[in-house]
Each structure stands twice: as C-alpha cells, then as structure tokens.
PDB file of C-alpha atoms and ligand atoms in Angstrom:
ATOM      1  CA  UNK X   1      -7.364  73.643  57.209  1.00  0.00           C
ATOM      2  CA  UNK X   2      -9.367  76.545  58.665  1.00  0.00           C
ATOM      3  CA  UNK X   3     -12.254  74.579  60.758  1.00  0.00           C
ATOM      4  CA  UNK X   4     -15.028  76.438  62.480  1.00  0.00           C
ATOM      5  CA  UNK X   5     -17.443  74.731  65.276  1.00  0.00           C
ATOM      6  CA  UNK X   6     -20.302  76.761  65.167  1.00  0.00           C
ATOM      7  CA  UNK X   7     -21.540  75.645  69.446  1.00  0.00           C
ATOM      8  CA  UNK X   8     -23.914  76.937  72.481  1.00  0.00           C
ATOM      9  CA  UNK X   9     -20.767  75.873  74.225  1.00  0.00           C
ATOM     10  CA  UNK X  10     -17.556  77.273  73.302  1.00  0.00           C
ATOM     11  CA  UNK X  11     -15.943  76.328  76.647  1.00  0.00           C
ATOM     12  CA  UNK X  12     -16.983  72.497  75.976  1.00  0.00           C
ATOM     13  CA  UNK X  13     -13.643  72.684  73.277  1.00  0.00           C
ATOM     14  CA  UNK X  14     -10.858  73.874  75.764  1.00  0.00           C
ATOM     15  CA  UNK X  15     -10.040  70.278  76.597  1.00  0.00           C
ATOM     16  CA  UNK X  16     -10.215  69.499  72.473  1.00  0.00           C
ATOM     17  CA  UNK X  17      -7.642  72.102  72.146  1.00  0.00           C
ATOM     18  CA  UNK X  18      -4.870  70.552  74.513  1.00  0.00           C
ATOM     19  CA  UNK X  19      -4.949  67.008  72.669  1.00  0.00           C
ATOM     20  CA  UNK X  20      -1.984  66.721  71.076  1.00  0.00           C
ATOM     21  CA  UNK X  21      -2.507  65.980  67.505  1.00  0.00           C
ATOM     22  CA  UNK X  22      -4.892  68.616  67.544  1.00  0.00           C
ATOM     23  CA  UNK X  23      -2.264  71.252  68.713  1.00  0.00           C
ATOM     24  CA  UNK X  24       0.252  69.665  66.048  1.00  0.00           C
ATOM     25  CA  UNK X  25      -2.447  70.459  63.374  1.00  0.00           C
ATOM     26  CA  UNK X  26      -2.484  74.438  64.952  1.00  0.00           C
ATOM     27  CA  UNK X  27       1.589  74.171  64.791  1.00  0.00           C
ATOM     28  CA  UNK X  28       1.107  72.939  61.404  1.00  0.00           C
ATOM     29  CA  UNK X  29      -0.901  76.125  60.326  1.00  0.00           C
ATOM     30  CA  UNK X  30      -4.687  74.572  60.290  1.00  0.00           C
ATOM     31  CA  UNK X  31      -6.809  77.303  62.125  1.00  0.00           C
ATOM     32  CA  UNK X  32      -9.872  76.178  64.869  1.00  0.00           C
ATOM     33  CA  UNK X  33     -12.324  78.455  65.674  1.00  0.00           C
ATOM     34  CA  UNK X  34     -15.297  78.093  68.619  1.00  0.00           C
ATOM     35  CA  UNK X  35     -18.072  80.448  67.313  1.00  0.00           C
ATOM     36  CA  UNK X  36     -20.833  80.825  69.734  1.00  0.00           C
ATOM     37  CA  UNK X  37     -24.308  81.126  68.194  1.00  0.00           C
ATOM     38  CA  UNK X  38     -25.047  83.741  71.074  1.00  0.00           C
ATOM     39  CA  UNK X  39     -22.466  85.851  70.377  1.00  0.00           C
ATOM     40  CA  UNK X  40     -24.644  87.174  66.935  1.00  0.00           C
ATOM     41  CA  UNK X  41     -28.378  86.078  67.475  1.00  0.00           C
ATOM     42  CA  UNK X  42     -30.472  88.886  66.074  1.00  0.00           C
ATOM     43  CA  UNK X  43     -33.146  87.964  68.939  1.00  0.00           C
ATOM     44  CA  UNK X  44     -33.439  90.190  72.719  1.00  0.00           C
ATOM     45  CA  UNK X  45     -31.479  87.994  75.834  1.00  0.00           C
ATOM     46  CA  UNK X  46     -29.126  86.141  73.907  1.00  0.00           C
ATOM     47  CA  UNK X  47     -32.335  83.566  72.592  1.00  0.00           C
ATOM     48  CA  UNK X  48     -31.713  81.012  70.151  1.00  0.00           C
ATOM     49  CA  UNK X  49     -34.379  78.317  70.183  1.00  0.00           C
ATOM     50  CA  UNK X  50     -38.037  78.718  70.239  1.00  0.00           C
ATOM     51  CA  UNK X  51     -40.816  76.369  70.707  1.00  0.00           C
ATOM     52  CA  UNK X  52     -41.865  73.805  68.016  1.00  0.00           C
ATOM     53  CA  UNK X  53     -44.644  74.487  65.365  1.00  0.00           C
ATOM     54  CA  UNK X  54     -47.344  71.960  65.730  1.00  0.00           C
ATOM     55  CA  UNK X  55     -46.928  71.743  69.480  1.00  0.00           C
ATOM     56  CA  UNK X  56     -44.161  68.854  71.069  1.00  0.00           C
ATOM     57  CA  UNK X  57     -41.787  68.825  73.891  1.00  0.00           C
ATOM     58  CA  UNK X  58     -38.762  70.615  74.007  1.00  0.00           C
ATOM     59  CA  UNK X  59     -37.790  73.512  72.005  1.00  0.00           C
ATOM     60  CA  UNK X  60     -36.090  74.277  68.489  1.00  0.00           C
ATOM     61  CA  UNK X  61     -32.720  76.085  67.140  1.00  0.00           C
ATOM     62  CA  UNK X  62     -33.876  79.018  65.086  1.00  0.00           C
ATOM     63  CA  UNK X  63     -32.788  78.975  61.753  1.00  0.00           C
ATOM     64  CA  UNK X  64     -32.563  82.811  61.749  1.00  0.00           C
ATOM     65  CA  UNK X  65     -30.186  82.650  64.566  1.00  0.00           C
ATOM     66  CA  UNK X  66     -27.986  79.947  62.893  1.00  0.00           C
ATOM     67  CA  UNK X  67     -27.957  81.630  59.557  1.00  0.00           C
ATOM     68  CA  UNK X  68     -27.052  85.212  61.190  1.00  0.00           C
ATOM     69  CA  UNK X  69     -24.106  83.177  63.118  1.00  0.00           C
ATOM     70  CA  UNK X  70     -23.048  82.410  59.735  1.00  0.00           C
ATOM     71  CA  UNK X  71     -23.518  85.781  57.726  1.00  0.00           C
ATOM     72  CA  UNK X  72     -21.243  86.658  60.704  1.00  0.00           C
ATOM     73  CA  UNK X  73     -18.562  84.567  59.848  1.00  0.00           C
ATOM     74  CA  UNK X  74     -18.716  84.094  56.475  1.00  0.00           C
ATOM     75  CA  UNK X  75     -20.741  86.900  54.902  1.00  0.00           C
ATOM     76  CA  UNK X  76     -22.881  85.643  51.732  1.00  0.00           C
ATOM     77  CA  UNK X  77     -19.605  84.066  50.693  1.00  0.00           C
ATOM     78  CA  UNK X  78     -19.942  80.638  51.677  1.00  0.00           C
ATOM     79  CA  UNK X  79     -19.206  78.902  48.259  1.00  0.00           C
ATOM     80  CA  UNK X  80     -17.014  76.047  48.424  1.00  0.00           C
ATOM     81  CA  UNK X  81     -16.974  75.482  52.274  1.00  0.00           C
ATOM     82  CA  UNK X  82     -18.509  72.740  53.172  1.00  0.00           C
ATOM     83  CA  UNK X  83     -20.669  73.205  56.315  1.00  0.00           C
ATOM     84  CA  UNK X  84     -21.930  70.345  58.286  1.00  0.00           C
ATOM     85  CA  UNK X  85     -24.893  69.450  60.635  1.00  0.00           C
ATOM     86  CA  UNK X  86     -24.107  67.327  63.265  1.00  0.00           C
ATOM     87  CA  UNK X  87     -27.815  65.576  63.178  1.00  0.00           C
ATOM     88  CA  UNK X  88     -28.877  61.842  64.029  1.00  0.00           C
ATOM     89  CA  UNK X  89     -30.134  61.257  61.340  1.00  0.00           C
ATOM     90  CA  UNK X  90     -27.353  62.433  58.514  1.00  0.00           C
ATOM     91  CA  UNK X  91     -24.671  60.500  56.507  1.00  0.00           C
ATOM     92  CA  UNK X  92     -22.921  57.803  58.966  1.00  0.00           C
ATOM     93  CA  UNK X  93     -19.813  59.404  59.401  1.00  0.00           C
ATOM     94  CA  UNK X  94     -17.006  57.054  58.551  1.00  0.00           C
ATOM     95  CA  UNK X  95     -13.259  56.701  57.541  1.00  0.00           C
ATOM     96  CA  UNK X  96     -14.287  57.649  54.365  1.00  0.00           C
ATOM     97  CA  UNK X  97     -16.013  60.611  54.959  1.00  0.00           C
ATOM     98  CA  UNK X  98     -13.120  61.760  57.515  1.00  0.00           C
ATOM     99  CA  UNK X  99     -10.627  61.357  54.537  1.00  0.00           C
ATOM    100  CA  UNK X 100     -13.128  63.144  52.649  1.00  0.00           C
ATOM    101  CA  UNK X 101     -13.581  66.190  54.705  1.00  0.00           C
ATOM    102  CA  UNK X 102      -9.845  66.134  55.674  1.00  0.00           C
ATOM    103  CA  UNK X 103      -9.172  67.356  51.895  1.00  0.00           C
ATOM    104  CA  UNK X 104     -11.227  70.347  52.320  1.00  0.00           C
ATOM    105  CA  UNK X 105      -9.336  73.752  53.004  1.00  0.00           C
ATOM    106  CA  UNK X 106     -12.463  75.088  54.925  1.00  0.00           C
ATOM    107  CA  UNK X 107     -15.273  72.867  56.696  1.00  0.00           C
ATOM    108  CA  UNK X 108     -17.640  74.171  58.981  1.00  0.00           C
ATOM    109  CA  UNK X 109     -19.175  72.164  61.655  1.00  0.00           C
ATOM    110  CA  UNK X 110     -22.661  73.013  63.363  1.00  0.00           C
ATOM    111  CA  UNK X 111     -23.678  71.436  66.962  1.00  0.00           C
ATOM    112  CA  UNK X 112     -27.416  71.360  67.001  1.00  0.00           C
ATOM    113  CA  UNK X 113     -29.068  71.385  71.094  1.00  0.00           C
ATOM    114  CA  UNK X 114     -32.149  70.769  72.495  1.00  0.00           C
ATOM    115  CA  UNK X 115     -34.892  68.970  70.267  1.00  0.00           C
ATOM    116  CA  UNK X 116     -32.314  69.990  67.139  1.00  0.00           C
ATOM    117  CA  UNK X 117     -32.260  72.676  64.754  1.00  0.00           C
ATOM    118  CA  UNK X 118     -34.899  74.354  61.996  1.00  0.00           C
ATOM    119  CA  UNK X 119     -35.064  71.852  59.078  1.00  0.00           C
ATOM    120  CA  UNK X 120     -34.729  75.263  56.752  1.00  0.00           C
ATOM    121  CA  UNK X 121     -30.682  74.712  58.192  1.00  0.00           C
ATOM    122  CA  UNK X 122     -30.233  71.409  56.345  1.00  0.00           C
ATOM    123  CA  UNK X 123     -32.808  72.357  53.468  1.00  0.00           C
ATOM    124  CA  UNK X 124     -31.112  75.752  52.528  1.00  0.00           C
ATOM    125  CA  UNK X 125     -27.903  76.898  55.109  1.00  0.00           C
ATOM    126  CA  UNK X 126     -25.598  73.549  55.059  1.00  0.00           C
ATOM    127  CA  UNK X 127     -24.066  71.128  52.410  1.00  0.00           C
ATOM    128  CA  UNK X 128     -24.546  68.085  54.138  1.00  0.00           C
ATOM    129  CA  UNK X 129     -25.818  66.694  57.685  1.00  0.00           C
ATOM    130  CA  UNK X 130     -23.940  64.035  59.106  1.00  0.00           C
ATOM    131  CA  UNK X 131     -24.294  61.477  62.254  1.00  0.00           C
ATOM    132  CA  UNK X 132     -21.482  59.883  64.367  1.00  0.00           C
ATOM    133  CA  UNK X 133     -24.135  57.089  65.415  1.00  0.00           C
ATOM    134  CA  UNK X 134     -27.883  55.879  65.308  1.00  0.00           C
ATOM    135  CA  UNK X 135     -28.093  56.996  69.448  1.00  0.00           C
ATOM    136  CA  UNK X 136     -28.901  60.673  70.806  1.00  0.00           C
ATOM    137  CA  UNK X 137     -26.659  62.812  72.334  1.00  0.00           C
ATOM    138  CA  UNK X 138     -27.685  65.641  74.371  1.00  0.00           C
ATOM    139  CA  UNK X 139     -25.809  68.220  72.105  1.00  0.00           C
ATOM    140  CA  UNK X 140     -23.681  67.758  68.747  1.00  0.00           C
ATOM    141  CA  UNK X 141     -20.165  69.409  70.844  1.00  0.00           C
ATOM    142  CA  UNK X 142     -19.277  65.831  71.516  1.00  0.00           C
ATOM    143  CA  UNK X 143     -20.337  64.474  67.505  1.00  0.00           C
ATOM    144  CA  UNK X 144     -18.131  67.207  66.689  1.00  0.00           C
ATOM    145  CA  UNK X 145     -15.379  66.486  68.225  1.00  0.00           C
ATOM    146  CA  UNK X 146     -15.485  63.065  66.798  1.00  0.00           C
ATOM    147  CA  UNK X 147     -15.363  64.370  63.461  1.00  0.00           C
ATOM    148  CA  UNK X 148     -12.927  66.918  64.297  1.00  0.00           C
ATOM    149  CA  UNK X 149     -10.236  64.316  66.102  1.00  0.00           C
ATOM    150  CA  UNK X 150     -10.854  61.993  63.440  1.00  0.00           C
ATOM    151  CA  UNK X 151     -10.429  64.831  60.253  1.00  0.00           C
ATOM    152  CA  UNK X 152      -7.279  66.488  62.235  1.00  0.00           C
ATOM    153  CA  UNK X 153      -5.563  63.508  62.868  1.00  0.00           C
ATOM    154  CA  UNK X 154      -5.284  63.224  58.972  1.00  0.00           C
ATOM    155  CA  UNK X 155      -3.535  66.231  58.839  1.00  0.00           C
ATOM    156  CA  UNK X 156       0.020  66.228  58.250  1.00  0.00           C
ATOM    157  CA  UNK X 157       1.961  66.460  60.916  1.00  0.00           C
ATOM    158  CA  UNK X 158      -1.029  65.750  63.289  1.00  0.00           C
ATOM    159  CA  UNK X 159       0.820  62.743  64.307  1.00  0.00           C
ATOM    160  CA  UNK X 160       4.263  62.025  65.586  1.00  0.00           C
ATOM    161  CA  UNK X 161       4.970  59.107  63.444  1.00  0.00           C
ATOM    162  CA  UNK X 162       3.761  60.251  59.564  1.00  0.00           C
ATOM    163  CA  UNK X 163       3.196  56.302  59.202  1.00  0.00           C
ATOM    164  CA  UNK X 164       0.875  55.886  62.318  1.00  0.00           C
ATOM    165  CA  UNK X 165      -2.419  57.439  59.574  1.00  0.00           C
ATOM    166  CA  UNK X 166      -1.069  55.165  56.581  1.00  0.00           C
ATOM    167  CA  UNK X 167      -1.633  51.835  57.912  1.00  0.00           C
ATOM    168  CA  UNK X 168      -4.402  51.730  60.523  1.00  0.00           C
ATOM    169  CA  UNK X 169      -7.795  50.741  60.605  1.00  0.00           C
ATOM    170  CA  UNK X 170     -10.426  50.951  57.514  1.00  0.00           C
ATOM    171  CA  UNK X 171      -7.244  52.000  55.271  1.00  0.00           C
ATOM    172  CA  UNK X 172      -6.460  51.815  51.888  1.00  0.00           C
ATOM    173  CA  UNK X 173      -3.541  49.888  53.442  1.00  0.00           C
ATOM    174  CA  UNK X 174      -5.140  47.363  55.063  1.00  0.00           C
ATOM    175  CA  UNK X 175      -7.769  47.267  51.969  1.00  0.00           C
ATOM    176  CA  UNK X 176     -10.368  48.804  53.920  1.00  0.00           C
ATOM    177  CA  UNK X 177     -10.138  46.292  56.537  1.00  0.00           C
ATOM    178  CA  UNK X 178      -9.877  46.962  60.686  1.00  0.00           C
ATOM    179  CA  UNK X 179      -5.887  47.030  62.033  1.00  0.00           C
ATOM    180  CA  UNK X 180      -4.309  43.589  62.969  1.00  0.00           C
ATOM    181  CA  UNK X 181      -3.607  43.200  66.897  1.00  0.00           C
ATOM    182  CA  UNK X 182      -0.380  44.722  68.348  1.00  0.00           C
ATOM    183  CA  UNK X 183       1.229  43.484  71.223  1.00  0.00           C
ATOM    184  CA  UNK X 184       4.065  44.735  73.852  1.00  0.00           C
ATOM    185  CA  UNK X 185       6.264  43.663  76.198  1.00  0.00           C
ATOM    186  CA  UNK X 186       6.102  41.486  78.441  1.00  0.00           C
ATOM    187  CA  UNK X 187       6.082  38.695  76.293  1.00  0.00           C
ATOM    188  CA  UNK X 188       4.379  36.204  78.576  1.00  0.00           C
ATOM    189  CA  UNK X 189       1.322  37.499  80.628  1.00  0.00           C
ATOM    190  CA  UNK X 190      -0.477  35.672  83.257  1.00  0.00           C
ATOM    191  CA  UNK X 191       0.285  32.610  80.693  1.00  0.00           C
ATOM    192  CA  UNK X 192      -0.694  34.639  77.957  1.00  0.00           C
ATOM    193  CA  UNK X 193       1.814  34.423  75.047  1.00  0.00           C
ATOM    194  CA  UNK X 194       2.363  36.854  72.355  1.00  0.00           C
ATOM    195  CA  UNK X 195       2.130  35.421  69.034  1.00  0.00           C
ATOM    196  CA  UNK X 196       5.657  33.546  68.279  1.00  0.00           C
ATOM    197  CA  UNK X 197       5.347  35.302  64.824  1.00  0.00           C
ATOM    198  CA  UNK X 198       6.464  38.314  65.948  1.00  0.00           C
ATOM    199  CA  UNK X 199       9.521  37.727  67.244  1.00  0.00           C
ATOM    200  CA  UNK X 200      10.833  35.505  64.330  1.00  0.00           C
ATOM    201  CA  UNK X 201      12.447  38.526  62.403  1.00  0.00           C
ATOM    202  CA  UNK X 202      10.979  37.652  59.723  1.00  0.00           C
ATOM    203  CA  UNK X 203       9.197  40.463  58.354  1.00  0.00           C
ATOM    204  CA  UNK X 204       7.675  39.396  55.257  1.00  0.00           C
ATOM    205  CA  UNK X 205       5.985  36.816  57.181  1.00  0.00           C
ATOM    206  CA  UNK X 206       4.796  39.535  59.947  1.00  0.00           C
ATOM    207  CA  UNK X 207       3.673  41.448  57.558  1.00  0.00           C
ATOM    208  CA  UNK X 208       2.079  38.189  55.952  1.00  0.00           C
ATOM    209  CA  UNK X 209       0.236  37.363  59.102  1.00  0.00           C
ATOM    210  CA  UNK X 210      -0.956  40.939  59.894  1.00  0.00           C
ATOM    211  CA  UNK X 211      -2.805  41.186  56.969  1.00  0.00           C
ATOM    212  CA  UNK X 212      -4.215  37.959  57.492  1.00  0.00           C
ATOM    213  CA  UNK X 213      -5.547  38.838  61.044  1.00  0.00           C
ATOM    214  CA  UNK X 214      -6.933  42.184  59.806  1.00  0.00           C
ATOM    215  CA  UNK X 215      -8.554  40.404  56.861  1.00  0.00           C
ATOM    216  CA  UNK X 216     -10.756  37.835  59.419  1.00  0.00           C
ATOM    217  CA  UNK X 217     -11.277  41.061  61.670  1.00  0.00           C
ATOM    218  CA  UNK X 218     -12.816  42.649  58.452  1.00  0.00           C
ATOM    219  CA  UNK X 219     -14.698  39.288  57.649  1.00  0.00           C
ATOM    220  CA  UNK X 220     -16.163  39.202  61.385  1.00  0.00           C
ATOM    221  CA  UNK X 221     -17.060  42.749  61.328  1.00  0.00           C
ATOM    222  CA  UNK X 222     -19.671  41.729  58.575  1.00  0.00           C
ATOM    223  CA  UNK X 223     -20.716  38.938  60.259  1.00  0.00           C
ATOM    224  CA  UNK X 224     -21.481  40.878  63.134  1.00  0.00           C
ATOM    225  CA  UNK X 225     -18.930  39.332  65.774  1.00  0.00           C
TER     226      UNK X 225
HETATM  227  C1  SAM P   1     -30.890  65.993  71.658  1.00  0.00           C
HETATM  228  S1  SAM P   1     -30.202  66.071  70.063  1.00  0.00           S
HETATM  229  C2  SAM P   1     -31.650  66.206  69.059  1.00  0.00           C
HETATM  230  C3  SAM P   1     -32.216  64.884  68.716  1.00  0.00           C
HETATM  231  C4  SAM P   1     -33.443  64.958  67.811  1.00  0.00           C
HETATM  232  N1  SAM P   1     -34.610  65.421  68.535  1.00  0.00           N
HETATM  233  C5  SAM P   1     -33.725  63.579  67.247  1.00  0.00           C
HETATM  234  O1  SAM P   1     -34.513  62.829  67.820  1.00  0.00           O
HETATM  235  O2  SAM P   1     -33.088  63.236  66.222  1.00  0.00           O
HETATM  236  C6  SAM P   1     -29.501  67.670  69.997  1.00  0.00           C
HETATM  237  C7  SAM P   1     -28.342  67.823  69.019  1.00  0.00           C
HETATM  238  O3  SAM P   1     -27.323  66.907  69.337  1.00  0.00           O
HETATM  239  C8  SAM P   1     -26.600  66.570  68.165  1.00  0.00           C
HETATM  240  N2  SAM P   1     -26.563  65.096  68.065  1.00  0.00           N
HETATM  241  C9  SAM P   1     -27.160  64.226  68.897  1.00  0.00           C
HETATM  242  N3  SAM P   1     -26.912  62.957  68.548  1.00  0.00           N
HETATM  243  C10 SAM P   1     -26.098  63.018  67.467  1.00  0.00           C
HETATM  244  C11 SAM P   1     -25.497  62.026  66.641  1.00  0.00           C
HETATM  245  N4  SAM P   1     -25.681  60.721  66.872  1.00  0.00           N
HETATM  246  N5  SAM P   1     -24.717  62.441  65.619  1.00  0.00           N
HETATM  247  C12 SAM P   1     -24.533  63.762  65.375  1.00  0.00           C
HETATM  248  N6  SAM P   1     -25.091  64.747  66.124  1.00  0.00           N
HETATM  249  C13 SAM P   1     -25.858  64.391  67.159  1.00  0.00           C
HETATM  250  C14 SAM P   1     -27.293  67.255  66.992  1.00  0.00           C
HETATM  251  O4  SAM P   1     -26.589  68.432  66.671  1.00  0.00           O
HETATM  252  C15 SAM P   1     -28.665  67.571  67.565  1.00  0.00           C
HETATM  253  O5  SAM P   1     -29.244  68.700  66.952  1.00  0.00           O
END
C-alpha cells in the first residue's frame, strides 16, 4: 500500500513510524508518506487557513491550499485513490471500513485543523470523509493515525503472528462479534482463578467456550453494557 497523510504536522508521525507493525508494513513494501500542506500552499508566509465567511470564531483550511497540496502529489491523476477527510462528522470508521480501505493499493488521508477545512474539499477534492468518534479533536493527526494503525495492521506481515488479524475482535471469525477474554499466568491471582476451561486440553471445548463468551460480549455491546 502506498499511504499518504496529507498534515500541518509532519513531525506529529515520527513516533507512528517506530511502532512496530507499522515498520513491518514498510519492510513489507507498503510506502508512508507525511506531506505537509505548507510545503506547496500557493498563498505568501506559508498561510493555509483564512477566516470564515459569514463571520464565527476560529479560522478555516483553504480549499485552494489543500487542492494545490494535492496537484502536488498527485497531479490531475487522482482516479482510483481513495482520499479521505478525517472530519467529525463523516462515516464512523469501523472494522469494516479498516478492512475496506486496507484493500486499496493507494489511500490518501487528510488531517483537517483549526475550525476544519473548506466544505468545497469534501464536495469536490475527496471520495469520502470519515470520523473515528462523535467527540472533537484538536487536529485529525491523531484520527489518522487511528485509521492508519488500524488499516496497516491488516497488512500482511504487519503482525508477527499471521493469525493474531484472523481471529480478533469484530471478525468474520468471531461472526462479527468482540474477542473472548484471554488470560496468563499466574493461574490464581489475589483469589482470582482463571477459567478451569482452559487448562482442560480440551480444545474443541475451548474453542466451544470462546465463542460463547465473545457471543454474550457481542449481545452486551448492543445492550449497551
Ligand atoms: C477542531 S477539529 C474541527 C471541528 C469542527 N469545527 C466541528 O465542530 O466539527 C479540527 C480537525 O480535527 C479533525 N478531527 C477532529 N475530531 C475528529 C474526529 N472525531 N474524527 C476525525 N477527525 C477529527 C478533523 O480533521 C478536523 O478538521
């Protein structure tokens, strides 16, 4: 996967980069790039935002600034990639969706700041907007990341163990349900056993009663436990 972040703050992904799935993906040949909408604003003293038509606090991404950031990358070429805007008020982002985007050979990301970004961006310059929560974050570096970790992870070799992605949490494995509970050593805890289950050797039956506890985690979820 080539995967741009199109940021204010570059810098803000160093960390990203050193997470270990994430420099799996790089080993595995997926490309990240930090594009900084700075870097190719058309406007005087590196400006990006402006202040709101109609009048309002804060101030606005300009959606001359974002679309030059992407002529720079992409030229008028952009069919096919999927470009995102990290935005409050896009699709929830889910398991789903990170399966979904984890297909794609090229995906684009875009970090809105300050009050957010020219509606002309998700009217004309992206193929879809997307939120990682109904709450406000202060930029969309962090949303990114979210969808980044969660999309790279999927990748193969991300992981050490190919079988940690197939059976975990909201997957087709588990029919869609949250992962059962795992438990280590020691086996006794402040008086807190481990299930007895799991030490039986009996694997059908482990498997049996994993299911089971990730089925009533999946029926609380909907009844809001
Ligand atoms: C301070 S927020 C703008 C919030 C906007 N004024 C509103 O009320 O919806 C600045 C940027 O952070 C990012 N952001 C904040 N919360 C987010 C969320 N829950 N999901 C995705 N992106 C988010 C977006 O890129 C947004 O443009």
């Amino acid at each position: 996967m080539r995967l741009d972040i199109f940021t204010l703050f570059p810098q803000w992904f160093e960390w990203f980069e050193t997470q270990r799935h994430v420099r799996n993906a790089i080993a595995g040949g997926s490309e990240l790039r930090y594009l900084d909408y700075r870097a190719t604003t058309p406007l005087s003293a590196g400006q990006v935002d402006d202040s709101p038509y109609g009048g309002g606090a804060g101030m606005v991404m300009r959606v001359d600034v974002v679309d030059a950031a992407l002529q720079a990358a992409y030229g008028d070429n952009r069919s096919g990639r999927r470009i995102v805007l990290m935005t409050p008020s896009g699709r929830p982002f889910d398991e789903e969706l990170a399966s979904e985007l984890a297909r794609e050979p090229d995906l684009t990301l875009l970090c809105g700041r300050y009050e957010g970004v020219d509606e002309r961006v998700r009217e004309h310059l992206v193929t879809d907007a997307v939120s990682i929560g109904r709450y406000v974050l202060s930029g969309g570096e962090l949303a990114a990341m979210v969808v980044a970790d969660a999309v790279l992870r999927k990748l193969p070799g991300a992981l050490g163990h190919a079988d940690s992605a197939m059976e975990e949490s909201f997957s087709a494995a588990l029919e869609g349900h949250p992962e059962y509970p795992h438990y280590t050593r020691p086996p006794t805890y402040r008086g807190w056993d481990i299930p007895e289950i799991l030490v039986s050797g009996d694997h059908e039956r482990v498997r049996e009663w994993r299911r089971e506890r990730s089925r009533e985690r999946g029926a609380s979820d909907r009844e809001g436990a």
